[in-house]
PDB file of C-alpha atoms and ligand atoms in Angstrom:
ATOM      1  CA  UNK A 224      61.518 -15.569  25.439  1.00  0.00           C
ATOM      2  CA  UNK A 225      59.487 -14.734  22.283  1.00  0.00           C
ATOM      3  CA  UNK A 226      59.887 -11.772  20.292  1.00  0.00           C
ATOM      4  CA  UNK A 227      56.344 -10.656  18.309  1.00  0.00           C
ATOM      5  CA  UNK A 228      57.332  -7.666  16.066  1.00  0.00           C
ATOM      6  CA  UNK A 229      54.153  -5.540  15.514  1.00  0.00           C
ATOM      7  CA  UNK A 230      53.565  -5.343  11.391  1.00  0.00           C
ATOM      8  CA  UNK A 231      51.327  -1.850  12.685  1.00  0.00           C
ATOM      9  CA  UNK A 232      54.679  -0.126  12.736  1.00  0.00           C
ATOM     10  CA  UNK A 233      55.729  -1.776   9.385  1.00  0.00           C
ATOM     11  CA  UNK A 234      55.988   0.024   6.012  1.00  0.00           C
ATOM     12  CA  UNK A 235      52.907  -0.992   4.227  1.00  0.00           C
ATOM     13  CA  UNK A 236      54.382  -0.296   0.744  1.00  0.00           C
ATOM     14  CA  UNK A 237      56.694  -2.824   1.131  1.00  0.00           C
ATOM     15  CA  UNK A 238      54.725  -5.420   3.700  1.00  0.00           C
ATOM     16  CA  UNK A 239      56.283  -8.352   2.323  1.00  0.00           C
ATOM     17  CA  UNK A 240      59.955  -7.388   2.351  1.00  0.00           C
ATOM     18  CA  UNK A 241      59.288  -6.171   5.668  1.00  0.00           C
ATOM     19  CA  UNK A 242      58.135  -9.403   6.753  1.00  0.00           C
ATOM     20  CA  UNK A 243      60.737 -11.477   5.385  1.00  0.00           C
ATOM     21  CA  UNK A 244      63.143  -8.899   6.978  1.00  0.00           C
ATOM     22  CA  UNK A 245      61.300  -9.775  10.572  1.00  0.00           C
ATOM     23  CA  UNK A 246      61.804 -13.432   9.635  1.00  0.00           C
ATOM     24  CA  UNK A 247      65.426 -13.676   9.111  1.00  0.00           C
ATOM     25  CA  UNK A 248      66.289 -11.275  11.757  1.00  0.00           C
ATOM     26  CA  UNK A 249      64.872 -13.865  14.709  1.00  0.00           C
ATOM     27  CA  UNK A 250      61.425 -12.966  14.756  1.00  0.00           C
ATOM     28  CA  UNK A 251      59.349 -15.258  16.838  1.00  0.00           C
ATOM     29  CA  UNK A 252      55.809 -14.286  15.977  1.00  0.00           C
ATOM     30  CA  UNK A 253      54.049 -11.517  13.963  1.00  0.00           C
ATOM     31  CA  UNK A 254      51.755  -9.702  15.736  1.00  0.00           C
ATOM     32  CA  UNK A 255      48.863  -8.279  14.205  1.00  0.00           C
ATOM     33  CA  UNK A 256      46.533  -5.385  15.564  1.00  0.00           C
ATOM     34  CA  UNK A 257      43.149  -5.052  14.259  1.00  0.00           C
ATOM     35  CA  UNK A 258      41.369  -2.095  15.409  1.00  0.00           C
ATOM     36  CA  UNK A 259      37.310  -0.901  14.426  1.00  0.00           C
ATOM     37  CA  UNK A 260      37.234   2.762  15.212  1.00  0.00           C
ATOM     38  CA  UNK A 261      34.855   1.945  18.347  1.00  0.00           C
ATOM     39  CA  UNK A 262      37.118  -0.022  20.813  1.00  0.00           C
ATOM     40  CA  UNK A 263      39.814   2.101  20.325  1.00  0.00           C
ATOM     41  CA  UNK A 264      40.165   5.240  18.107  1.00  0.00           C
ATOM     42  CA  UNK A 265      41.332   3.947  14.949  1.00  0.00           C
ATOM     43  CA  UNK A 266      41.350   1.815  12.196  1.00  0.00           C
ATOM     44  CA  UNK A 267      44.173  -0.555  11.067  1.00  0.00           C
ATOM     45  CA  UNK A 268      44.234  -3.636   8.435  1.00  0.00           C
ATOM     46  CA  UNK A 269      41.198  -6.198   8.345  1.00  0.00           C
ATOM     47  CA  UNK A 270      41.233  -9.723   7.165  1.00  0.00           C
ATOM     48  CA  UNK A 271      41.222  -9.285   3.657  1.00  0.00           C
ATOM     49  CA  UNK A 272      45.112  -8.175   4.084  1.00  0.00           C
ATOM     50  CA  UNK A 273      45.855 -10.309   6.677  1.00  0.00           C
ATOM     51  CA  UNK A 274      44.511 -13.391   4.565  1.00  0.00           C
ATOM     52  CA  UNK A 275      47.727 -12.258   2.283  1.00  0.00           C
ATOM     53  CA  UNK A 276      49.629 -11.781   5.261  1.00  0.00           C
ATOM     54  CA  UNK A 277      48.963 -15.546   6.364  1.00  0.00           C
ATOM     55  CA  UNK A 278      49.466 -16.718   3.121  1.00  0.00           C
ATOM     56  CA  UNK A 279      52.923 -15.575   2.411  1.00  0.00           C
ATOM     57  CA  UNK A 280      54.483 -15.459   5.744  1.00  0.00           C
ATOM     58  CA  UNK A 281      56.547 -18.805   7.657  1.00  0.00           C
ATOM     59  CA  UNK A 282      55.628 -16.860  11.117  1.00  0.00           C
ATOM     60  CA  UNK A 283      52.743 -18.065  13.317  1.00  0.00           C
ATOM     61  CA  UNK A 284      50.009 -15.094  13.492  1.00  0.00           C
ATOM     62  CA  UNK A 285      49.406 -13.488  16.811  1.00  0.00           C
ATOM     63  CA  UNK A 286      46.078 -11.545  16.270  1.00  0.00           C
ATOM     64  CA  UNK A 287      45.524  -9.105  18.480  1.00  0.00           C
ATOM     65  CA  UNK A 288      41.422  -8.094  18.040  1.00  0.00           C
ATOM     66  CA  UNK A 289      41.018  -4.444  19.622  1.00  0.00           C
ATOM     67  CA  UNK A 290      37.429  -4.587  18.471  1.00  0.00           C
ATOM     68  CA  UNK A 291      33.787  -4.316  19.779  1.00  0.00           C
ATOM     69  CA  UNK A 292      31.156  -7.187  19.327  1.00  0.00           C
ATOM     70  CA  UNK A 293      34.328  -9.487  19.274  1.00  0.00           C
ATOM     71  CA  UNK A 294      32.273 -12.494  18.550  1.00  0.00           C
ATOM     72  CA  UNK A 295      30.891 -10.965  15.247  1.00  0.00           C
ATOM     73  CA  UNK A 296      34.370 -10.820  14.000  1.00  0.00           C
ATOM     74  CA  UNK A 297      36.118 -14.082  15.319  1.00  0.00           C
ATOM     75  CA  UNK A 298      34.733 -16.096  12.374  1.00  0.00           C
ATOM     76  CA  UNK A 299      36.445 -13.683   9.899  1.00  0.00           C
ATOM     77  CA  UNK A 300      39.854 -14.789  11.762  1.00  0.00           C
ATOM     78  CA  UNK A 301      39.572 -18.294  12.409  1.00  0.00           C
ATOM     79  CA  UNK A 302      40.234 -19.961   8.440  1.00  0.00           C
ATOM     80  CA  UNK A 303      43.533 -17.724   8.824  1.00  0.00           C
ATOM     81  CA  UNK A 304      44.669 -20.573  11.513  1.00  0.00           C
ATOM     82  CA  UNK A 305      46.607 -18.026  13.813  1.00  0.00           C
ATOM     83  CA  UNK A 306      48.717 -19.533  16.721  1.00  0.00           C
ATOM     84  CA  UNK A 307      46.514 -16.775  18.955  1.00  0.00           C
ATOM     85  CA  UNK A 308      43.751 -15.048  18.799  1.00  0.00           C
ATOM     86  CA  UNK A 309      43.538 -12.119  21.589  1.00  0.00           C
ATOM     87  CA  UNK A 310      40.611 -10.437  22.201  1.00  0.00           C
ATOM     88  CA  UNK A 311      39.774  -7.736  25.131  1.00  0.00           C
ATOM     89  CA  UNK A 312      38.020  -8.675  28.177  1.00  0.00           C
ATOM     90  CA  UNK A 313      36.713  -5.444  28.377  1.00  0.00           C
ATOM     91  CA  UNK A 314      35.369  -5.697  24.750  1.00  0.00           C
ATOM     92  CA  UNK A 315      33.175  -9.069  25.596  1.00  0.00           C
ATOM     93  CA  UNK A 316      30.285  -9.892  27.722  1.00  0.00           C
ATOM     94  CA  UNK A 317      31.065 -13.627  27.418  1.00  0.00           C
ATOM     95  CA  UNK A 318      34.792 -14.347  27.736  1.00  0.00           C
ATOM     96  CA  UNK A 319      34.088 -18.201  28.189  1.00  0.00           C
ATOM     97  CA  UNK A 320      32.228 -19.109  25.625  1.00  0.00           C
ATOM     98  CA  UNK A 321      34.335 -17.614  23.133  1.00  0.00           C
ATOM     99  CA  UNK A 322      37.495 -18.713  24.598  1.00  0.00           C
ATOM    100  CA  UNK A 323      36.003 -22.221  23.883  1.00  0.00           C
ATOM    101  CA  UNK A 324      34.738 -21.407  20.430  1.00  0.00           C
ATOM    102  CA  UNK A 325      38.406 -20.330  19.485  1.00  0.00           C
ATOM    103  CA  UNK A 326      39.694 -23.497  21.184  1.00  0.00           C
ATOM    104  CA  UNK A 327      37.437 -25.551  19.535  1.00  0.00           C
ATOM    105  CA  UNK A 328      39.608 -24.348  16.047  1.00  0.00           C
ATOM    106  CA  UNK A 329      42.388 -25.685  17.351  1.00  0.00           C
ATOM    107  CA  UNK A 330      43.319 -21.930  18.243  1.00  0.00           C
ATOM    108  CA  UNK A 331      45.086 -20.780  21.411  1.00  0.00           C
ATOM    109  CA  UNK A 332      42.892 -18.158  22.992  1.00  0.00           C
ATOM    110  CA  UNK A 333      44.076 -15.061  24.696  1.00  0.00           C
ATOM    111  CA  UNK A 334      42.732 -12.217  26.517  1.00  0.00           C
ATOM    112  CA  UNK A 335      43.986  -8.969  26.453  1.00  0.00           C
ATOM    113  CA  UNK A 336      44.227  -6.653  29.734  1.00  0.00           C
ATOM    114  CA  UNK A 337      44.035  -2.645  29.263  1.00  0.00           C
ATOM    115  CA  UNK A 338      46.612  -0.579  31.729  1.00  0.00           C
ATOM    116  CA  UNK A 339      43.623  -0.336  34.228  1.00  0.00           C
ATOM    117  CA  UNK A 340      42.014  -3.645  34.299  1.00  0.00           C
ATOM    118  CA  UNK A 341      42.541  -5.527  37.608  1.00  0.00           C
ATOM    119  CA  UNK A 342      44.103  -9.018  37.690  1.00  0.00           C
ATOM    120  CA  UNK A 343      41.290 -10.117  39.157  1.00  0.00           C
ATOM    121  CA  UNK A 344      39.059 -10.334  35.952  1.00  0.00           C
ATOM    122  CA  UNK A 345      40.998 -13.387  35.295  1.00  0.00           C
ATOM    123  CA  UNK A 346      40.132 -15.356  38.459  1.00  0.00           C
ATOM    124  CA  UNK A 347      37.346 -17.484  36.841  1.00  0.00           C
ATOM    125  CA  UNK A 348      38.975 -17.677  33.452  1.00  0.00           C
ATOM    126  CA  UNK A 349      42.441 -19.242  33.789  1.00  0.00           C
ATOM    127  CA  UNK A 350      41.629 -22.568  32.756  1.00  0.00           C
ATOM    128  CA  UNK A 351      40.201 -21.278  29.650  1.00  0.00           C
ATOM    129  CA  UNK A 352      43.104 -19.372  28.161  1.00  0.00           C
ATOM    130  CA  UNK A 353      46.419 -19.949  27.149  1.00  0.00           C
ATOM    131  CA  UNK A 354      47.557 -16.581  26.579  1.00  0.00           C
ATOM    132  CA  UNK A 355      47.217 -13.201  28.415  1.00  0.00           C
ATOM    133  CA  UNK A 356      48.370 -10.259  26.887  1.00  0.00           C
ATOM    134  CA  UNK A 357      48.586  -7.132  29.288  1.00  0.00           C
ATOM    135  CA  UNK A 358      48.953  -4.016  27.818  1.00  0.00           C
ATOM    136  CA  UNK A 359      51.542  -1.413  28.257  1.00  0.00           C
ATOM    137  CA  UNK A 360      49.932   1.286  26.870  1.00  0.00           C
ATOM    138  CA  UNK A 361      46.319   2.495  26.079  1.00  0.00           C
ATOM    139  CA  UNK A 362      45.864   0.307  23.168  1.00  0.00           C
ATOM    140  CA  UNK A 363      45.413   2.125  19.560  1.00  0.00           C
ATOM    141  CA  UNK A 364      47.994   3.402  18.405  1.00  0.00           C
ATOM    142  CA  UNK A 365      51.523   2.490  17.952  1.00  0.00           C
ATOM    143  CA  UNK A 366      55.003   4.132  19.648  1.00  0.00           C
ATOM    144  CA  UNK A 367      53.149   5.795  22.752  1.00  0.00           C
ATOM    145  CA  UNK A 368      55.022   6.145  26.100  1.00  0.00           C
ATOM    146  CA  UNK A 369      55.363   2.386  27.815  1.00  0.00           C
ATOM    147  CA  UNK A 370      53.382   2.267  31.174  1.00  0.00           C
ATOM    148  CA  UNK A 371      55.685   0.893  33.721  1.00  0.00           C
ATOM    149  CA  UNK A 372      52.828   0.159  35.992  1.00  0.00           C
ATOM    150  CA  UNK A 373      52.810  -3.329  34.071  1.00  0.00           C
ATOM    151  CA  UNK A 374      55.923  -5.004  36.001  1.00  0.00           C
ATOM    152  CA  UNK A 375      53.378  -5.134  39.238  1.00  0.00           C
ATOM    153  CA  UNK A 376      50.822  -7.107  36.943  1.00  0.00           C
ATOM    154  CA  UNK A 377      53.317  -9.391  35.112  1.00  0.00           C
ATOM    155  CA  UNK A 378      54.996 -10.364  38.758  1.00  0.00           C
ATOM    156  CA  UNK A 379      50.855 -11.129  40.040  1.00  0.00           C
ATOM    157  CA  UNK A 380      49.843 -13.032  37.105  1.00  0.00           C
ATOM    158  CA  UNK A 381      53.060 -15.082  36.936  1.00  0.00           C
ATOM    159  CA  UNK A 382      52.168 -15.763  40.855  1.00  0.00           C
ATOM    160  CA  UNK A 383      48.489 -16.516  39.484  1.00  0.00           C
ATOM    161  CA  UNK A 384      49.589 -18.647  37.297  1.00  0.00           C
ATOM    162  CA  UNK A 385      52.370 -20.627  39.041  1.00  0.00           C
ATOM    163  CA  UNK A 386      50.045 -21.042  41.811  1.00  0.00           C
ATOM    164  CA  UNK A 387      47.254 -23.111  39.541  1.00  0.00           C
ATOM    165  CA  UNK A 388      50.124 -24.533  37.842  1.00  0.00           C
ATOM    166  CA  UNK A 389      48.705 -23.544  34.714  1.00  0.00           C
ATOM    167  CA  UNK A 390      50.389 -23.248  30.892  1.00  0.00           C
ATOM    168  CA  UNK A 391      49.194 -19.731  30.683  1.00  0.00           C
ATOM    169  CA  UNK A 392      52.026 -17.402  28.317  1.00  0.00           C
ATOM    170  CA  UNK A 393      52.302 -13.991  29.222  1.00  0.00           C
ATOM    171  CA  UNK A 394      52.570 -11.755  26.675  1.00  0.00           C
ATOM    172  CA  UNK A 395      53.280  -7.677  27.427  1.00  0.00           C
ATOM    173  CA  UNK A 396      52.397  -5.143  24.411  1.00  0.00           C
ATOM    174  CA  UNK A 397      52.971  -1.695  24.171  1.00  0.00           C
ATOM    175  CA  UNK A 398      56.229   0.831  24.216  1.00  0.00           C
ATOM    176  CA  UNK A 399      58.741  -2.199  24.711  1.00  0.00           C
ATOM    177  CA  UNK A 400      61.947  -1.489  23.814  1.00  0.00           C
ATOM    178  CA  UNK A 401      66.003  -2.326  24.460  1.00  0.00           C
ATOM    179  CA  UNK A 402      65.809  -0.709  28.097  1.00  0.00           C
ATOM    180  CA  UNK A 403      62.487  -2.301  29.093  1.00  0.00           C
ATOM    181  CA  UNK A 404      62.849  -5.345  27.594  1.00  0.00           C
ATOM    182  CA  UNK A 405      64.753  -7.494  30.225  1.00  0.00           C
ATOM    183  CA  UNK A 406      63.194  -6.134  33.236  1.00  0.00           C
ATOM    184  CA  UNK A 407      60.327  -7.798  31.488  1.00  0.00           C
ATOM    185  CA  UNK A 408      61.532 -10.761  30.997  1.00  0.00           C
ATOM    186  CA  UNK A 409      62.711 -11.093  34.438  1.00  0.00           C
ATOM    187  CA  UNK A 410      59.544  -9.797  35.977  1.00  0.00           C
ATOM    188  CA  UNK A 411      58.143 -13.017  34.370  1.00  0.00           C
ATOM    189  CA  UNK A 412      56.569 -12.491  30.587  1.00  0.00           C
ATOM    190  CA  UNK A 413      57.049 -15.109  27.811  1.00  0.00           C
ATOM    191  CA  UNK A 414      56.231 -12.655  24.555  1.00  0.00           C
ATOM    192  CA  UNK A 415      57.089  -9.436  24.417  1.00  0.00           C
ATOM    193  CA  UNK A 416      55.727  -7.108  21.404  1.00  0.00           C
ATOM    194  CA  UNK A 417      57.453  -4.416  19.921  1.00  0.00           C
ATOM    195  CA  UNK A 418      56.514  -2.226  17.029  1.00  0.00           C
ATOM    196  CA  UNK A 419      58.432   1.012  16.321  1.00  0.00           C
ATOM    197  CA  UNK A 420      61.493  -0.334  18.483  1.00  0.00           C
ATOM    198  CA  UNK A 421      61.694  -2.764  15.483  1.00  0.00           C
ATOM    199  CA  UNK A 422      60.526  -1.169  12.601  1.00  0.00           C
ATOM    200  CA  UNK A 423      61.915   1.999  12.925  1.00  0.00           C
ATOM    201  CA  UNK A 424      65.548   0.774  13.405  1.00  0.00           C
ATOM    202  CA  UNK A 425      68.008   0.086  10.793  1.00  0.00           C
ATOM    203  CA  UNK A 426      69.067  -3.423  11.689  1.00  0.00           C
ATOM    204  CA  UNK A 427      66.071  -5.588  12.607  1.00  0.00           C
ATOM    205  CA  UNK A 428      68.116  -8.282  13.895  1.00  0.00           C
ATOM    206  CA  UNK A 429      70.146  -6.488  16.084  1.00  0.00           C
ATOM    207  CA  UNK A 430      67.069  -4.992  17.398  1.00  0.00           C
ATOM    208  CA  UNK A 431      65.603  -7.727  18.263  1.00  0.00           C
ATOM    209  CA  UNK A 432      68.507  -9.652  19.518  1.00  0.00           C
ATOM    210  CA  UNK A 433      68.388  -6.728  22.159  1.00  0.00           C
ATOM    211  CA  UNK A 434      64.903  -7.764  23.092  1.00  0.00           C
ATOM    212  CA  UNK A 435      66.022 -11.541  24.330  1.00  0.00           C
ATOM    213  CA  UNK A 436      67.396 -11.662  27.494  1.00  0.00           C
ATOM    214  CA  UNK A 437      70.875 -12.705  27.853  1.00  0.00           C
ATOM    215  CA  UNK A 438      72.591 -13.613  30.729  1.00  0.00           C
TER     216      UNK A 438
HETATM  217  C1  LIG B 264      48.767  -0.792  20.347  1.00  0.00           C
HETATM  218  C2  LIG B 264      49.058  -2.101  19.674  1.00  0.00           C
HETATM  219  C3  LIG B 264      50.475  -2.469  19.706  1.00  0.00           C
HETATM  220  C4  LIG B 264      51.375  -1.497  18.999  1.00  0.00           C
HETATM  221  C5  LIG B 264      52.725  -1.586  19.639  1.00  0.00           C
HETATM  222  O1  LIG B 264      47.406  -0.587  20.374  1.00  0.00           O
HETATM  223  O2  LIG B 264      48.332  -3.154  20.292  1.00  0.00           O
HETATM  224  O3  LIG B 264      50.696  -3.791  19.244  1.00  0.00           O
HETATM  225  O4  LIG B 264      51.490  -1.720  17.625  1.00  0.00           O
HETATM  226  O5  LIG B 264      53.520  -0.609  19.092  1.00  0.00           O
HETATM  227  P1  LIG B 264      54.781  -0.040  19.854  1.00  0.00           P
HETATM  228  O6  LIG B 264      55.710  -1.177  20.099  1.00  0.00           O
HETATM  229  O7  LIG B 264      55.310   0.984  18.909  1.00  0.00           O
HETATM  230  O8  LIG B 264      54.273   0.562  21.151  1.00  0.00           O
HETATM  231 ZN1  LIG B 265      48.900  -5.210  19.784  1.00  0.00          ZN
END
């Protein structure tokens, strides 16, 4: 199990002290939202910040694009070398081709599921991804209500993906926390995401120790 602390949720006054914090308390990944003010309403950080962000931190980048015209924006992304680069199936009209483009940067592509979108928009695309990232919450903004309608789509997908016997992670995003966490590890994700379950506690490591699953 992976832990992805979400920098939105981070003070930005001190971003660097609050990613080494993330860092020595066990984080995994960071996860980075980029939003445009079209596909969802609001804005966050663009590259120019997270071109600092790459440089200084010892995490792998998980860049998560909520953004419109997706393939006008990839470019901006790929000299950062992130371990993923997530964009929204519902945000691009050709989900293969730019799964291979990202791919073809030695870049794991992922695509990213809204609360509503069926499973099925995957069907034709497993073999082309190596991440999907359903969402937990309407993306945009961070600390909303998690949307437990997810477990049913982790359980599918893991089923999806066991059946092809593919290397597919599933990542969940959105309102995780220390009581959701292990029923979503057990209903089958690999990455879980958290934000202000982190950020706005006052022992990062403790917080996300309670994020792994123990048994
Ligand atoms: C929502 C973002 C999330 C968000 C998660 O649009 O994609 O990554 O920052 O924040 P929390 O964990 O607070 O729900
Ligand atoms: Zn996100």
């Amino acid at each position: 199990m992976y832990i992805a602390p979400s920098l939105l949720a981070a003070n930005f006054l001190r971003l660097e002290e609050e990613i080494r914090a993330v860092e020595d308390a066990g984080a995994d990944l960071l996860h980075i939202d980029v939003m445009d003010g079209h596909f969802v309403p609001n804005l966050s950080f663009g590259p120019c910040v997270i071109e600092k962000i790459s440089s200084i931190s010892k995490l792998p980048l998980d860049v998560h694009l909520m953004v419109e015209n997706v393939s006008n924006f990839v470019d901006l992304f790929i000299p950062l070398k992130p371990k993923f680069i997530s964009f929204h199936i519902e945000a691009d009209a050709h989900p293969i081709r730019l799964c291979e483009y990202i791919r073809s940067h030695n870049i794991h592509p992922a695509i990213v599921l809204n609360p509503h979108t069926s499973l099925s928009a995957l069907k034709h695309l497993m073999e082309f991804v190596d991440m999907v990232l359903l969402m937990s919450v309407n993306p945009g903004f961070g600390g909303q209500k998690f949307l437990p309608l997810v477990y049913e789509k982790i359980k599918e997908l893991r089923q999806m993906i066991d059946e092809k016997n593919a290397k597919i992670f599933i990542e969940v995003d959105g309102g995780v926390n220390g009581l959701n966490a292990s029923d979503l590890e057990l209903a089958g994700a690999d990455i879980l995401v958290a934000g202000s379950y982190i950020f706005s506690s006052n022992d990062y490591k403790s917080a996300i120790s309670s994020l792994k699953l123990e048994f």
